[in-house]
Tab-separated table of C-alpha atoms and ligand atoms in Angstrom:
chain	number	residue	atom	x	y	z
A	216	MET	CA	30.445	-25.365	23.438
A	217	SER	CA	31.759	-25.812	19.918
A	218	ALA	CA	34.120	-23.255	18.351
A	219	SER	CA	31.352	-21.820	16.158
A	220	LYS	CA	28.649	-19.777	17.816
A	221	PRO	CA	25.533	-21.724	18.771
A	222	ARG	CA	22.633	-20.618	16.579
A	223	VAL	CA	19.305	-19.873	18.229
A	224	GLU	CA	16.112	-19.284	16.273
A	225	VAL	CA	13.495	-17.024	17.906
A	226	LEU	CA	10.012	-17.785	16.595
A	227	HIS	CA	7.328	-15.186	17.261
A	228	GLY	CA	3.771	-16.279	16.622
A	229	VAL	CA	0.426	-14.739	16.016
A	230	ASN	CA	-0.095	-11.043	16.854
A	231	LEU	CA	3.483	-10.554	18.033
A	232	ASN	CA	4.031	-8.294	14.989
A	233	MET	CA	1.640	-5.872	16.734
A	234	LEU	CA	3.895	-5.327	19.761
A	235	GLY	CA	4.097	-1.653	20.601
A	236	GLY	CA	0.370	-1.348	19.900
A	237	ARG	CA	-0.890	-4.047	22.279
A	238	ASP	CA	-1.876	-3.582	25.922
A	239	PRO	CA	1.293	-2.114	27.482
A	240	LEU	CA	0.335	-3.484	30.907
A	241	HIS	CA	0.809	-6.997	29.546
A	242	TYR	CA	3.238	-6.542	26.702
A	243	GLY	CA	5.236	-3.373	27.390
A	244	THR	CA	5.925	-0.706	24.807
A	245	LEU	CA	8.685	-2.142	22.601
A	246	THR	CA	7.872	-2.856	18.978
A	247	LEU	CA	8.821	-6.265	17.621
A	248	ARG	CA	11.780	-4.717	15.798
A	249	GLU	CA	13.016	-3.073	19.011
A	250	LEU	CA	12.561	-6.320	20.924
A	251	GLU	CA	14.559	-8.190	18.278
A	252	GLU	CA	17.349	-5.595	18.414
A	253	GLN	CA	17.523	-6.084	22.170
A	254	ILE	CA	17.577	-9.883	21.841
A	255	ALA	CA	20.305	-9.669	19.174
A	256	ALA	CA	22.432	-7.479	21.477
A	257	TRP	CA	22.054	-9.977	24.328
A	258	ALA	CA	22.900	-12.874	22.011
A	259	ALA	CA	26.075	-11.087	20.877
A	260	GLU	CA	27.103	-10.531	24.520
A	261	LEU	CA	26.560	-14.224	25.191
A	262	GLY	CA	28.498	-15.324	22.101
A	263	MET	CA	25.430	-16.703	20.348
A	264	ALA	CA	24.075	-16.198	16.832
A	265	VAL	CA	20.383	-15.454	16.603
A	266	GLY	CA	17.766	-15.583	13.856
A	267	PHE	CA	14.186	-14.305	13.943
A	268	PHE	CA	10.902	-15.388	12.418
A	269	GLN	CA	7.356	-14.067	12.834
A	270	THR	CA	4.127	-15.109	11.187
A	271	ASN	CA	0.402	-14.925	11.767
A	272	MET	CA	-0.127	-18.180	9.855
A	273	GLU	CA	0.014	-21.322	11.965
A	274	GLY	CA	1.077	-23.447	8.986
A	275	GLU	CA	4.024	-21.155	8.301
A	276	TYR	CA	5.084	-21.436	11.937
A	277	VAL	CA	4.930	-25.241	11.635
A	278	GLU	CA	6.922	-25.181	8.392
A	279	ARG	CA	9.608	-23.005	9.978
A	280	LEU	CA	9.909	-25.504	12.823
A	281	GLN	CA	10.208	-28.271	10.241
A	282	THR	CA	13.219	-26.507	8.704
A	283	LEU	CA	14.859	-26.486	12.138
A	284	ALA	CA	14.451	-30.263	12.261
A	285	GLY	CA	16.872	-30.401	9.341
A	286	GLY	CA	19.686	-28.728	11.268
A	287	GLY	CA	18.596	-25.110	10.804
A	288	ALA	CA	19.433	-24.157	14.392
A	289	ASP	CA	21.001	-25.539	17.551
A	290	ALA	CA	18.184	-24.321	19.805
A	291	ALA	CA	14.933	-22.363	19.677
A	292	ILE	CA	12.995	-19.794	21.647
A	293	LEU	CA	9.259	-19.930	21.040
A	294	ASN	CA	6.594	-17.366	21.815
A	295	PRO	CA	3.704	-18.685	19.751
A	296	GLY	CA	1.254	-16.088	21.177
A	297	SER	CA	-2.229	-17.529	21.665
A	298	TRP	CA	-1.322	-20.668	19.655
A	299	THR	CA	0.576	-21.685	22.789
A	300	HIS	CA	-2.692	-22.543	24.438
A	301	TYR	CA	-4.236	-24.896	21.868
A	302	ALA	CA	-2.125	-25.513	18.742
A	303	TYR	CA	-1.163	-29.185	18.891
A	304	ALA	CA	0.355	-28.998	15.397
A	305	ILE	CA	2.989	-26.661	16.839
A	306	HIS	CA	3.644	-29.138	19.646
A	307	ASP	CA	4.205	-31.924	17.125
A	308	ALA	CA	6.430	-29.788	14.889
A	309	LEU	CA	8.531	-28.704	17.854
A	310	GLU	CA	8.905	-32.340	18.880
A	311	LEU	CA	10.226	-33.096	15.387
A	312	THR	CA	13.021	-30.542	15.685
A	313	GLY	CA	14.733	-32.504	18.445
A	314	ILE	CA	16.559	-29.349	19.573
A	315	PRO	CA	16.360	-27.730	23.012
A	316	ALA	CA	13.687	-25.066	23.242
A	317	VAL	CA	12.534	-22.466	25.753
A	318	GLU	CA	9.004	-21.071	25.835
A	319	VAL	CA	8.780	-17.327	26.526
A	320	HIS	CA	5.788	-15.083	27.203
A	321	LEU	CA	6.131	-11.378	27.822
A	322	SER	CA	3.080	-11.331	30.085
A	323	ASP	CA	2.433	-13.408	33.166
A	324	VAL	CA	0.157	-15.969	31.560
A	325	GLN	CA	-0.419	-17.726	34.889
A	326	SER	CA	-2.155	-14.702	36.382
A	327	ARG	CA	-4.439	-13.942	33.432
A	328	GLU	CA	-7.472	-15.781	32.017
A	329	PRO	CA	-7.587	-19.515	32.884
A	330	TRP	CA	-7.179	-20.554	29.223
A	331	ARG	CA	-3.789	-18.847	29.101
A	332	ARG	CA	-2.492	-21.128	31.860
A	333	ILE	CA	-2.499	-24.043	29.421
A	334	SER	CA	0.577	-24.557	27.263
A	335	VAL	CA	0.627	-27.332	24.680
A	336	ILE	CA	4.401	-26.921	24.168
A	337	GLY	CA	5.598	-26.664	27.774
A	338	ASP	CA	6.257	-30.402	28.100
A	339	LEU	CA	8.800	-30.188	25.248
A	340	CYS	CA	10.662	-27.150	26.569
A	341	VAL	CA	13.668	-27.111	28.898
A	342	ALA	CA	12.217	-23.986	30.538
A	343	SER	CA	9.084	-21.846	30.387
A	344	ILE	CA	9.445	-18.166	31.251
A	345	SER	CA	6.560	-15.729	31.554
A	346	GLY	CA	5.893	-12.346	33.084
A	347	ARG	CA	9.471	-11.102	32.764
A	348	GLY	CA	8.854	-8.857	29.752
A	349	PRO	CA	11.766	-8.610	27.282
A	350	ASP	CA	14.175	-9.916	29.970
A	351	GLY	CA	12.522	-13.298	29.528
A	352	TYR	CA	14.342	-13.636	26.204
A	353	ARG	CA	17.694	-12.966	27.844
A	354	LEU	CA	16.940	-15.607	30.454
A	355	ALA	CA	15.996	-17.990	27.656
A	356	LEU	CA	19.279	-17.362	25.815
A	357	GLU	CA	21.229	-17.980	29.017
A	358	ARG	CA	19.319	-21.185	29.688
A	359	LEU	CA	19.939	-22.459	26.151
A	360	ARG	CA	23.622	-21.566	26.326
A	361	GLU	CA	23.842	-23.689	29.439
A	362	GLU	CA	21.882	-26.467	27.735
A	363	LEU	CA	24.235	-26.424	24.743
A	364	GLY	CA	27.242	-26.811	26.954
A	365	GLY	CA	28.314	-23.207	27.376
A	366	GLU	CA	28.750	-21.382	30.648
A	367	SER	CA	26.020	-21.718	33.221
A	368	GLY	CA	23.755	-18.707	33.670
A	369	GLY	CA	24.031	-19.487	37.365
A	370	GLU	CA	22.466	-17.161	39.865
A	371	GLU	CA	22.517	-14.273	37.435
A	372	SER	CA	19.957	-15.983	35.257
A	373	GLY	CA	17.359	-16.193	38.019
A	374	LEU	CA	16.439	-19.650	36.749
A	375	VAL	CA	16.336	-22.758	38.859
B	68	DQA	C1	1.788	-14.044	24.936
B	68	DQA	C2	0.674	-14.519	25.865
B	68	DQA	C3	-0.437	-15.134	25.062
B	68	DQA	O1	-1.473	-15.591	25.936
B	68	DQA	C4	-1.028	-14.108	24.133
B	68	DQA	O2	-2.079	-14.691	23.355
B	68	DQA	C5	-0.022	-13.464	23.276
B	68	DQA	C6	1.285	-13.138	23.836
B	68	DQA	C7	2.884	-13.272	25.720
B	68	DQA	O3	3.957	-13.059	25.168
B	68	DQA	O4	2.633	-12.857	26.857
B	68	DQA	O5	-0.280	-13.115	22.126
B	68	DQA	O6	2.409	-15.173	24.351
């Protein structure tokens, strides 16, 4: 890992601003702000710098990814919400970034409606994590740290 902290951008998509008011069985009870505070604390522990972005506009999400293509971050964590399942423009924008990315879903998308089992970004991601609640973001940070040449998350990460 380089001397400066690796910078990870966390991109929350559509309806993620409503966390805390969505079905707690799927999404838990944390608000988006509380979730971001937790992610920032984990990033600090791991020696990583983290930035956050949320929008309900698909075009804005694409434009944010385009800024990352210009060196805006070393890695990205994406939870595009329901765009995950059909938004090919987000796939193409993520491909443009050329940086390692992890897909995270709070809920277990594999055990819900069949349409949620499809991810149009999964093929571009070094890992896809779902059903782990907020911990999924910690696992994603650990995986990206490993990917960027830092210490391995190893067994602690629970990732294979
Ligand atoms: C989600 C899962 C999506 O299917 C859903 O549309 C969301 C959130 C998750 O974090 O579990 O909005 O990405």
